[in-house]
mmCIF file of C-alpha atoms in Angstrom:
data_model
loop_
_atom_site.group_PDB
_atom_site.id
_atom_site.type_symbol
_atom_site.label_atom_id
_atom_site.label_comp_id
_atom_site.label_asym_id
_atom_site.label_seq_id
_atom_site.Cartn_x
_atom_site.Cartn_y
_atom_site.Cartn_z
ATOM 1 C CA UNK L 1 86.138 134.720 85.380
ATOM 2 C CA UNK L 2 83.843 137.224 83.677
ATOM 3 C CA UNK L 3 80.410 135.955 82.791
ATOM 4 C CA UNK L 4 80.664 138.040 79.634
ATOM 5 C CA UNK L 5 83.387 135.854 78.134
ATOM 6 C CA UNK L 6 82.185 133.176 75.756
ATOM 7 C CA UNK L 7 83.379 129.586 75.756
ATOM 8 C CA UNK L 8 85.278 130.273 72.546
ATOM 9 C CA UNK L 9 87.047 133.245 74.111
ATOM 10 C CA UNK L 10 88.020 131.156 77.135
ATOM 11 C CA UNK L 11 89.442 128.492 74.826
ATOM 12 C CA UNK L 12 91.478 131.057 72.912
ATOM 13 C CA UNK L 13 92.784 132.463 76.195
ATOM 14 C CA UNK L 14 93.818 128.966 77.272
ATOM 15 C CA UNK L 15 95.544 128.375 73.942
ATOM 16 C CA UNK L 16 97.482 131.622 74.309
ATOM 17 C CA UNK L 17 98.485 130.805 77.888
ATOM 18 C CA UNK L 18 99.634 127.178 77.458
ATOM 19 C CA UNK L 19 101.779 125.996 74.560
ATOM 20 C CA UNK L 20 101.105 123.341 73.589
ATOM 21 C CA UNK L 21 97.637 123.274 75.123
ATOM 22 C CA UNK L 22 96.699 119.888 76.559
ATOM 23 C CA UNK L 23 93.088 119.004 75.704
ATOM 24 C CA UNK L 24 91.825 116.020 77.672
ATOM 25 C CA UNK L 25 88.851 113.856 76.797
ATOM 26 C CA UNK L 26 85.865 113.888 79.181
ATOM 27 C CA UNK L 27 83.271 111.220 78.439
ATOM 28 C CA UNK L 28 80.641 112.770 80.717
ATOM 29 C CA UNK L 29 79.960 115.633 83.124
ATOM 30 C CA UNK L 30 81.590 113.860 86.070
ATOM 31 C CA UNK L 31 84.812 113.394 84.122
ATOM 32 C CA UNK L 32 84.713 117.038 83.027
ATOM 33 C CA UNK L 33 84.779 118.058 86.690
ATOM 34 C CA UNK L 34 87.650 115.650 87.370
ATOM 35 C CA UNK L 35 89.607 117.056 84.411
ATOM 36 C CA UNK L 36 89.088 120.609 85.638
ATOM 37 C CA UNK L 37 90.182 119.565 89.133
ATOM 38 C CA UNK L 38 93.382 118.071 87.658
ATOM 39 C CA UNK L 39 94.210 121.450 86.148
ATOM 40 C CA UNK L 40 93.358 121.029 82.469
ATOM 41 C CA UNK L 41 92.477 124.294 80.721
ATOM 42 C CA UNK L 42 90.442 122.652 77.937
ATOM 43 C CA UNK L 43 88.404 119.462 77.594
ATOM 44 C CA UNK L 44 87.101 117.396 74.699
ATOM 45 C CA UNK L 45 84.089 115.317 73.758
ATOM 46 C CA UNK L 46 84.929 112.518 71.309
ATOM 47 C CA UNK L 47 82.441 111.334 68.706
ATOM 48 C CA UNK L 48 83.776 107.827 69.169
ATOM 49 C CA UNK L 49 83.326 108.312 72.891
ATOM 50 C CA UNK L 50 79.695 109.355 72.479
ATOM 51 C CA UNK L 51 79.115 106.323 70.255
ATOM 52 C CA UNK L 52 80.791 103.815 72.560
ATOM 53 C CA UNK L 53 80.074 105.421 75.918
ATOM 54 C CA UNK L 54 76.552 106.781 75.531
ATOM 55 C CA UNK L 55 75.170 104.395 72.909
ATOM 56 C CA UNK L 56 77.330 101.262 73.067
ATOM 57 C CA UNK L 57 78.032 101.496 69.341
ATOM 58 C CA UNK L 58 81.168 101.670 67.160
ATOM 59 C CA UNK L 59 82.614 104.870 65.707
ATOM 60 C CA UNK L 60 81.188 104.446 62.215
ATOM 61 C CA UNK L 61 79.145 107.601 61.678
ATOM 62 C CA UNK L 62 76.129 106.151 63.501
ATOM 63 C CA UNK L 63 75.573 108.891 66.066
ATOM 64 C CA UNK L 64 73.383 111.955 65.442
ATOM 65 C CA UNK L 65 73.709 115.631 66.267
ATOM 66 C CA UNK L 66 71.162 115.238 69.069
ATOM 67 C CA UNK L 67 73.224 112.435 70.631
ATOM 68 C CA UNK L 68 76.233 114.749 70.783
ATOM 69 C CA UNK L 69 74.308 117.812 71.958
ATOM 70 C CA UNK L 70 72.842 115.836 74.856
ATOM 71 C CA UNK L 71 76.327 115.056 76.156
ATOM 72 C CA UNK L 72 77.576 118.588 75.407
ATOM 73 C CA UNK L 73 74.764 120.153 77.458
ATOM 74 C CA UNK L 74 75.343 117.818 80.390
ATOM 75 C CA UNK L 75 79.017 118.788 80.481
ATOM 76 C CA UNK L 76 78.628 122.541 80.004
ATOM 77 C CA UNK L 77 75.820 122.713 82.573
ATOM 78 C CA UNK L 78 78.267 121.880 85.372
ATOM 79 C CA UNK L 79 81.741 122.725 84.031
ATOM 80 C CA UNK L 80 82.969 126.024 82.562
ATOM 81 C CA UNK L 81 86.258 124.622 81.238
ATOM 82 C CA UNK L 82 86.096 125.248 77.467
ATOM 83 C CA UNK L 83 84.887 122.198 75.555
ATOM 84 C CA UNK L 84 85.992 121.201 72.039
ATOM 85 C CA UNK L 85 83.598 118.786 70.301
ATOM 86 C CA UNK L 86 84.129 116.155 67.614
ATOM 87 C CA UNK L 87 81.391 116.628 64.976
ATOM 88 C CA UNK L 88 82.628 113.979 62.529
ATOM 89 C CA UNK L 89 81.642 115.170 59.022
ATOM 90 C CA UNK L 90 79.159 117.767 60.276
ATOM 91 C CA UNK L 91 76.048 115.580 60.730
ATOM 92 C CA UNK L 92 74.563 115.942 57.306
ATOM 93 C CA UNK L 93 75.337 116.171 53.630
ATOM 94 C CA UNK L 94 74.673 119.878 53.118
ATOM 95 C CA UNK L 95 75.851 123.261 54.316
ATOM 96 C CA UNK L 96 72.499 123.659 56.064
ATOM 97 C CA UNK L 97 73.165 120.580 58.223
ATOM 98 C CA UNK L 98 76.634 121.823 59.141
ATOM 99 C CA UNK L 99 75.236 125.259 59.995
ATOM 100 C CA UNK L 100 72.646 123.661 62.266
ATOM 101 C CA UNK L 101 75.422 121.730 63.999
ATOM 102 C CA UNK L 102 77.530 124.835 64.648
ATOM 103 C CA UNK L 103 74.572 126.816 65.949
ATOM 104 C CA UNK L 104 73.524 123.948 68.209
ATOM 105 C CA UNK L 105 77.009 123.598 69.681
ATOM 106 C CA UNK L 106 77.210 127.339 70.337
ATOM 107 C CA UNK L 107 73.782 127.409 71.970
ATOM 108 C CA UNK L 108 74.726 124.494 74.225
ATOM 109 C CA UNK L 109 77.964 126.146 75.375
ATOM 110 C CA UNK L 110 80.742 124.449 73.401
ATOM 111 C CA UNK L 111 83.905 126.438 72.739
ATOM 112 C CA UNK L 112 84.638 124.931 69.334
ATOM 113 C CA UNK L 113 84.726 121.783 67.248
ATOM 114 C CA UNK L 114 86.616 119.864 64.620
ATOM 115 C CA UNK L 115 85.154 118.741 61.324
ATOM 116 C CA UNK L 116 86.762 116.126 59.091
ATOM 117 C CA UNK L 117 87.121 115.185 55.425
ATOM 118 C CA UNK L 118 85.986 111.565 55.568
ATOM 119 C CA UNK L 119 82.984 110.396 53.600
ATOM 120 C CA UNK L 120 79.644 110.164 55.397
ATOM 121 C CA UNK L 121 80.115 106.463 56.183
ATOM 122 C CA UNK L 122 83.183 107.350 58.223
ATOM 123 C CA UNK L 123 85.495 105.157 60.297
ATOM 124 C CA UNK L 124 87.635 105.680 63.338
ATOM 125 C CA UNK L 125 90.602 107.803 62.299
ATOM 126 C CA UNK L 126 93.061 105.075 63.259
ATOM 127 C CA UNK L 127 91.366 102.238 61.383
ATOM 128 C CA UNK L 128 92.181 101.020 57.853
ATOM 129 C CA UNK L 129 89.881 101.564 54.893
ATOM 130 C CA UNK L 130 89.147 105.249 55.388
ATOM 131 C CA UNK L 131 87.856 107.202 52.402
ATOM 132 C CA UNK L 132 87.908 110.969 52.093
ATOM 133 C CA UNK L 133 85.915 113.456 50.068
ATOM 134 C CA UNK L 134 87.538 115.813 47.570
ATOM 135 C CA UNK L 135 89.530 118.813 48.741
ATOM 136 C CA UNK L 136 86.812 121.043 47.302
ATOM 137 C CA UNK L 137 84.092 119.341 49.317
ATOM 138 C CA UNK L 138 86.129 119.578 52.502
ATOM 139 C CA UNK L 139 86.757 123.268 51.849
ATOM 140 C CA UNK L 140 83.013 123.746 51.470
ATOM 141 C CA UNK L 141 82.371 121.957 54.779
ATOM 142 C CA UNK L 142 84.751 124.280 56.572
ATOM 143 C CA UNK L 143 83.308 127.366 54.899
ATOM 144 C CA UNK L 144 79.795 126.302 55.891
ATOM 145 C CA UNK L 145 80.940 125.930 59.500
ATOM 146 C CA UNK L 146 82.723 129.284 59.503
ATOM 147 C CA UNK L 147 79.802 131.097 57.897
ATOM 148 C CA UNK L 148 77.400 129.630 60.466
ATOM 149 C CA UNK L 149 79.224 131.074 63.471
ATOM 150 C CA UNK L 150 77.156 133.420 65.584
ATOM 151 C CA UNK L 151 80.164 133.942 67.847
ATOM 152 C CA UNK L 152 83.380 134.839 66.060
ATOM 153 C CA UNK L 153 85.421 133.278 68.861
ATOM 154 C CA UNK L 154 83.925 129.804 68.324
ATOM 155 C CA UNK L 155 87.007 127.762 67.377
ATOM 156 C CA UNK L 156 86.867 125.640 64.214
ATOM 157 C CA UNK L 157 89.512 122.994 63.609
ATOM 158 C CA UNK L 158 89.793 121.306 60.210
ATOM 159 C CA UNK L 159 90.745 117.639 60.498
ATOM 160 C CA UNK L 160 92.190 115.779 57.550
ATOM 161 C CA UNK L 161 92.288 111.988 57.381
ATOM 162 C CA UNK L 162 94.031 112.048 54.006
ATOM 163 C CA UNK L 163 97.477 111.040 55.300
ATOM 164 C CA UNK L 164 96.542 107.348 55.452
ATOM 165 C CA UNK L 165 95.036 107.122 51.969
ATOM 166 C CA UNK L 166 96.682 109.901 49.949
ATOM 167 C CA UNK L 167 99.899 110.747 51.774
ATOM 168 C CA UNK L 168 101.309 113.642 53.773
ATOM 169 C CA UNK L 169 101.453 116.126 50.887
ATOM 170 C CA UNK L 170 97.775 115.587 50.129
ATOM 171 C CA UNK L 171 96.978 116.174 53.783
ATOM 172 C CA UNK L 172 98.952 119.413 53.745
ATOM 173 C CA UNK L 173 97.120 120.547 50.603
ATOM 174 C CA UNK L 174 93.818 120.011 52.394
ATOM 175 C CA UNK L 175 95.054 121.840 55.452
ATOM 176 C CA UNK L 176 95.957 124.855 53.351
ATOM 177 C CA UNK L 177 92.586 124.801 51.593
ATOM 178 C CA UNK L 178 90.778 124.654 54.925
ATOM 179 C CA UNK L 179 92.739 127.583 56.328
ATOM 180 C CA UNK L 180 91.848 129.577 53.219
ATOM 181 C CA UNK L 181 88.204 128.718 53.917
ATOM 182 C CA UNK L 182 88.487 130.251 57.392
ATOM 183 C CA UNK L 183 89.465 127.389 59.716
ATOM 184 C CA UNK L 184 91.263 128.407 62.893
ATOM 185 C CA UNK L 185 93.543 125.356 63.048
ATOM 186 C CA UNK L 186 94.547 122.117 61.335
ATOM 187 C CA UNK L 187 94.250 118.603 62.772
ATOM 188 C CA UNK L 188 96.587 116.106 61.067
ATOM 189 C CA UNK L 189 94.920 112.814 61.963
ATOM 190 C CA UNK L 190 96.986 109.622 62.251
ATOM 191 C CA UNK L 191 100.318 111.381 61.661
ATOM 192 C CA UNK L 192 102.907 108.684 62.269
ATOM 193 C CA UNK L 193 106.047 110.638 63.204
ATOM 194 C CA UNK L 194 107.288 114.012 64.408
ATOM 195 C CA UNK L 195 108.577 114.879 60.940
ATOM 196 C CA UNK L 196 105.024 114.769 59.599
ATOM 197 C CA UNK L 197 103.851 117.296 62.183
ATOM 198 C CA UNK L 198 106.848 119.480 61.361
ATOM 199 C CA UNK L 199 105.980 119.374 57.640
ATOM 200 C CA UNK L 200 102.375 120.376 58.336
ATOM 201 C CA UNK L 201 103.503 123.256 60.516
ATOM 202 C CA UNK L 202 106.069 124.547 58.050
ATOM 203 C CA UNK L 203 103.732 124.315 55.052
ATOM 204 C CA UNK L 204 100.544 125.688 56.600
ATOM 205 C CA UNK L 205 101.820 127.993 59.334
ATOM 206 C CA UNK L 206 98.554 127.174 61.073
ATOM 207 C CA UNK L 207 97.873 126.316 64.705
ATOM 208 C CA UNK L 208 98.336 122.550 64.694
ATOM 209 C CA UNK L 209 96.596 119.818 66.704
ATOM 210 C CA UNK L 210 98.130 116.406 67.383
ATOM 211 C CA UNK L 211 95.841 113.548 68.388
ATOM 212 C CA UNK L 212 97.770 111.407 70.862
ATOM 213 C CA UNK L 213 95.314 108.563 71.223
ATOM 214 C CA UNK L 214 96.380 105.238 72.679
ATOM 215 C CA UNK L 215 96.745 102.102 70.538
ATOM 216 C CA UNK L 216 96.607 104.110 67.295
ATOM 217 C CA UNK L 217 98.859 105.110 64.418
ATOM 218 C CA UNK L 218 100.498 108.023 66.228
ATOM 219 C CA UNK L 219 103.193 107.244 68.831
ATOM 220 C CA UNK L 220 102.600 108.570 72.355
ATOM 221 C CA UNK L 221 104.783 111.641 71.949
ATOM 222 C CA UNK L 222 105.340 113.900 74.959
ATOM 223 C CA UNK L 223 104.303 117.524 75.168
ATOM 224 C CA UNK L 224 107.947 118.597 74.838
ATOM 225 C CA UNK L 225 108.510 116.457 71.748
ATOM 226 C CA UNK L 226 105.434 117.897 70.068
ATOM 227 C CA UNK L 227 106.336 121.427 71.074
ATOM 228 C CA UNK L 228 109.694 121.002 69.350
ATOM 229 C CA UNK L 229 107.965 120.556 65.972
ATOM 230 C CA UNK L 230 105.472 123.380 66.389
ATOM 231 C CA UNK L 231 102.371 121.562 67.632
ATOM 232 C CA UNK L 232 99.997 123.943 69.440
ATOM 233 C CA UNK L 233 97.368 121.552 70.830
ATOM 234 C CA UNK L 234 97.780 118.017 72.161
ATOM 235 C CA UNK L 235 94.604 115.951 72.294
ATOM 236 C CA UNK L 236 94.069 112.909 74.547
ATOM 237 C CA UNK L 237 90.539 111.922 73.456
ATOM 238 C CA UNK L 238 89.732 108.742 75.365
ATOM 239 C CA UNK L 239 92.511 108.085 77.900
ATOM 240 C CA UNK L 240 90.295 108.234 80.996
ATOM 241 C CA UNK L 241 87.474 106.430 79.190
ATOM 242 C CA UNK L 242 89.727 103.472 78.386
ATOM 243 C CA UNK L 243 90.892 103.306 82.013
ATOM 244 C CA UNK L 244 87.308 103.563 83.264
ATOM 245 C CA UNK L 245 86.198 100.723 81.004
ATOM 246 C CA UNK L 246 89.063 98.474 82.100
ATOM 247 C CA UNK L 247 88.325 99.155 85.760
ATOM 248 C CA UNK L 248 84.603 98.503 85.286
ATOM 249 C CA UNK L 249 85.271 95.206 83.533
ATOM 250 C CA UNK L 250 87.649 94.181 86.320
ATOM 251 C CA UNK L 251 85.028 94.951 88.973
ATOM 252 C CA UNK L 252 82.224 93.123 87.160
ATOM 253 C CA UNK L 253 84.354 90.026 86.721
ATOM 254 C CA UNK L 254 85.544 90.067 90.333
ATOM 255 C CA UNK L 255 82.087 90.462 91.859
ATOM 256 C CA UNK L 256 80.680 87.722 89.655
ATOM 257 C CA UNK L 257 83.629 85.394 90.342
ATOM 258 C CA UNK L 258 84.103 86.030 94.062
ATOM 259 C CA UNK L 259 80.567 86.774 95.177
ATOM 260 C CA UNK L 260 81.704 90.035 96.809
ATOM 261 C CA UNK L 261 83.580 93.212 95.959
ATOM 262 C CA UNK L 262 86.190 93.109 98.728
ATOM 263 C CA UNK L 263 89.032 92.281 96.325
ATOM 264 C CA UNK L 264 88.465 95.363 94.166
ATOM 265 C CA UNK L 265 87.674 98.023 96.780
ATOM 266 C CA UNK L 266 91.178 99.454 96.387
ATOM 267 C CA UNK L 267 90.550 100.487 92.752
ATOM 268 C CA UNK L 268 87.283 102.286 93.567
ATOM 269 C CA UNK L 269 86.693 105.964 94.202
ATOM 270 C CA UNK L 270 85.403 106.267 97.768
ATOM 271 C CA UNK L 271 82.024 107.699 98.692
ATOM 272 C CA UNK L 272 83.708 110.716 100.301
ATOM 273 C CA UNK L 273 85.823 111.299 97.198
ATOM 274 C CA UNK L 274 82.757 111.201 94.959
ATOM 275 C CA UNK L 275 80.860 113.614 97.198
ATOM 276 C CA UNK L 276 83.823 115.983 97.193
ATOM 277 C CA UNK L 277 84.237 115.897 93.400
ATOM 278 C CA UNK L 278 80.563 116.657 92.653
ATOM 279 C CA UNK L 279 80.191 119.176 95.510
ATOM 280 C CA UNK L 280 77.555 117.017 97.188
ATOM 281 C CA UNK L 281 77.740 118.646 100.610
ATOM 282 C CA UNK L 282 77.098 122.149 99.246
ATOM 283 C CA UNK L 283 73.894 120.896 97.615
ATOM 284 C CA UNK L 284 72.910 119.139 100.825
ATOM 285 C CA UNK L 285 73.531 122.299 102.853
ATOM 286 C CA UNK L 286 71.210 124.214 100.541
ATOM 287 C CA UNK L 287 68.466 121.674 101.217
ATOM 288 C CA UNK L 288 69.059 121.938 104.978
ATOM 289 C CA UNK L 289 68.839 125.728 104.777
ATOM 290 C CA UNK L 290 65.563 125.568 102.863
ATOM 291 C CA UNK L 291 64.072 123.136 105.395
ATOM 292 C CA UNK L 292 65.227 125.344 108.274
ATOM 293 C CA UNK L 293 63.640 128.405 106.675
ATOM 294 C CA UNK L 294 60.410 126.497 106.163
ATOM 295 C CA UNK L 295 60.235 125.395 109.811
ATOM 296 C CA UNK L 296 60.848 128.945 111.055
ATOM 297 C CA UNK L 297 57.818 130.346 109.266
#
């Protein structure tokens, strides 16, 4: 891979090579390496994942830009798989805040992001009671993000949450407005059937992202099903995170109950597996080489 390619260019290459492109959630740098090892061509950092995983808080617009950038940097420092980032409503009320967000993401090595049309006091996209801003305000958010790009390949996805509160046609209207403002793709959040994705695709003609999150409003459609209605990107934002949490809870309960961990060893990653996944032995060899050089002087 050429060092001259940007993260955004690598994402666009992945999108051209794999249709639909599977984008898997990575809650931290370790998971990013595991996702790359599994063969994924693009990874994702969820805002809800940052809130719950890094801060132990709900997905209610509580996190800050700095919270997200910290996790972005940790991932991009060790993994070159292109990273798409959830920036909620842009981390601020004005175009200046959104511009700062885009520039920060680019500087820290992200390939792109999605920005949504919820109000500042946002909710998880699959919860009731969501409120959205006007189409005009969402268009302005997207334009601010597009205008702030210092790398034309940085990929900007416009997410609309309007389906739940205003209906599919309203969501399509917003998608069209966002594409006119320069968005690269449309994200139809909480679409509830394949027909809805097909309507978005036919009306907008835009690259389309489907969020296939567990326990939400959207059924767990397969890649082939989504491909049949024109979806270009399939997002799995927190699948590994949910499994990790369940496993951790199981281990904590077992150790506390049994007084030992023998009954849960079989669900643990081994020491050798961990060392292999994070390239431990290569680092250790470097230390040995340095010590050997020092002794020879």
